[in-house]
Short mmCIF file of C-alpha atoms in Angstrom, two decimals:
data_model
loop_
_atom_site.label_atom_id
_atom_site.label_comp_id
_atom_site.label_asym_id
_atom_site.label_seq_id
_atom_site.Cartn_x
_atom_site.Cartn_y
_atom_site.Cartn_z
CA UNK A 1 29.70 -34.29 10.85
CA UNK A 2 27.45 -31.29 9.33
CA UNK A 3 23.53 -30.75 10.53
CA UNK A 4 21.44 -31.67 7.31
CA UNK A 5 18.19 -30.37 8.77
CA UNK A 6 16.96 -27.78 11.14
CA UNK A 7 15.76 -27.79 14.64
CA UNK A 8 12.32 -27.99 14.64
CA UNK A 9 12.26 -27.18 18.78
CA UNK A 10 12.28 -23.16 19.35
CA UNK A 11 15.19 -22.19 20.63
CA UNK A 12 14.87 -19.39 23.29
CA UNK A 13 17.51 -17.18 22.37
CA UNK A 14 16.40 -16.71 18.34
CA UNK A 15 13.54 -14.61 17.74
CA UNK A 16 10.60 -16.44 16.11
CA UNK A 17 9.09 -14.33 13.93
CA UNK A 18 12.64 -12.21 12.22
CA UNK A 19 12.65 -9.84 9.72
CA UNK A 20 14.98 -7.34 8.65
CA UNK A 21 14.06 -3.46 8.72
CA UNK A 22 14.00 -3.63 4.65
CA UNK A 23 11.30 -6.31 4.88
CA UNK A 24 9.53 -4.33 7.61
CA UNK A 25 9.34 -1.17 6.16
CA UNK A 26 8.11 -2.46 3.08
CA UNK A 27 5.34 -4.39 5.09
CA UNK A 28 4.64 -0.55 6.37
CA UNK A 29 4.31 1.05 3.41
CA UNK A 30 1.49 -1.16 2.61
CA UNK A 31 -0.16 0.14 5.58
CA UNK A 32 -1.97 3.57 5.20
CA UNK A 33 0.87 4.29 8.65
CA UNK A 34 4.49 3.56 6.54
CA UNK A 35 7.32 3.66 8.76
CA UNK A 36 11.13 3.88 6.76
CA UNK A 37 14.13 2.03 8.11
CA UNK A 38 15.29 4.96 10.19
CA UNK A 39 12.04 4.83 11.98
CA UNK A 40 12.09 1.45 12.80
CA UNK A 41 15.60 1.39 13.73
CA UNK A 42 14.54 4.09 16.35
CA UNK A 43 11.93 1.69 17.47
CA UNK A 44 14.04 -0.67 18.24
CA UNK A 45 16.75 1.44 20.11
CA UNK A 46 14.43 3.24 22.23
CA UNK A 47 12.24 0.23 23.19
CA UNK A 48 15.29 -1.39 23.31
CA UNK A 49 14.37 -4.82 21.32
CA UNK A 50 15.96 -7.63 20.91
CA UNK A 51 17.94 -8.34 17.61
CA UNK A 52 19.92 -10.92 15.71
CA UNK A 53 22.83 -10.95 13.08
CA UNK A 54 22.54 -13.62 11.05
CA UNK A 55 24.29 -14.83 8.24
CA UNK A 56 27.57 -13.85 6.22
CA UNK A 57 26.58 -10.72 6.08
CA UNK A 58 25.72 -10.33 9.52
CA UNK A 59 22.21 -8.99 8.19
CA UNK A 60 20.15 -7.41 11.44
CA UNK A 61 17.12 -8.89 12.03
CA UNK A 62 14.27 -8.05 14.66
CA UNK A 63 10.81 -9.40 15.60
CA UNK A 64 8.05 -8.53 13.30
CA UNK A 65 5.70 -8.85 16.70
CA UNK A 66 7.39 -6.43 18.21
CA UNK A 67 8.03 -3.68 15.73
CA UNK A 68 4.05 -4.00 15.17
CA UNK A 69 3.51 -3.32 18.82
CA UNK A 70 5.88 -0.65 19.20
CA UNK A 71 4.55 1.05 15.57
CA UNK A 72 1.03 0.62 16.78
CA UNK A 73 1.39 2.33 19.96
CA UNK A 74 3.12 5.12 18.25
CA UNK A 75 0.60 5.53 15.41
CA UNK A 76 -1.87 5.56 18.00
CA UNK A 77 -0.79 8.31 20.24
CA UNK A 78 -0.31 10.16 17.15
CA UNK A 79 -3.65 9.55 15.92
CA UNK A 80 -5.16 10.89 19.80
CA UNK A 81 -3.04 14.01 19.36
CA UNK A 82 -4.61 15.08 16.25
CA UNK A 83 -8.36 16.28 15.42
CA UNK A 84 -8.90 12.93 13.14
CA UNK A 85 -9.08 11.24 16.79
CA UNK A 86 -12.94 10.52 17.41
#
């Protein structure tokens, strides 16, 4: 017997806010801080967040929470490092 509707409980091993790093970046570029896919795949790697394959395809996808934290505290120590800092 299939499932004909979802689980509407949060499951604690799916992340709960997913996007992929195409959807991400272009979130970034509206920003006046973009960030491309390469960048954000760094992010993740080095911070070493959690991901998800989902689908057919097996398409990546990663929390947008978290690639906001980890591109905020990057942008920021940027921002210190140069004279724009107040």
């Amino acid at each position: 017997m299939a499932a004909t509707h979802y689980n509407p409980l949060p499951q604690p091993d799916r992340i709960e806010d997913p996007v992929t790093y195409e959807e991400a970046a272009c979130l970034f570029a509206r920003t006046e801080h973009p960030a491309p896919v390469s960048t954000l795949r760094r992010y993740v790697r080095e911070d070493g967040l959690a991901t998800e394959r989902v689908g057919p395809k097996r398409v990546v996808r990663v929390s947008w929470s978290d690639l906001l934290e980890a591109h905020r505290e990057r942008t920021a120590a940027k921002l210190r490092a140069s004279s724009d800092w107040p």
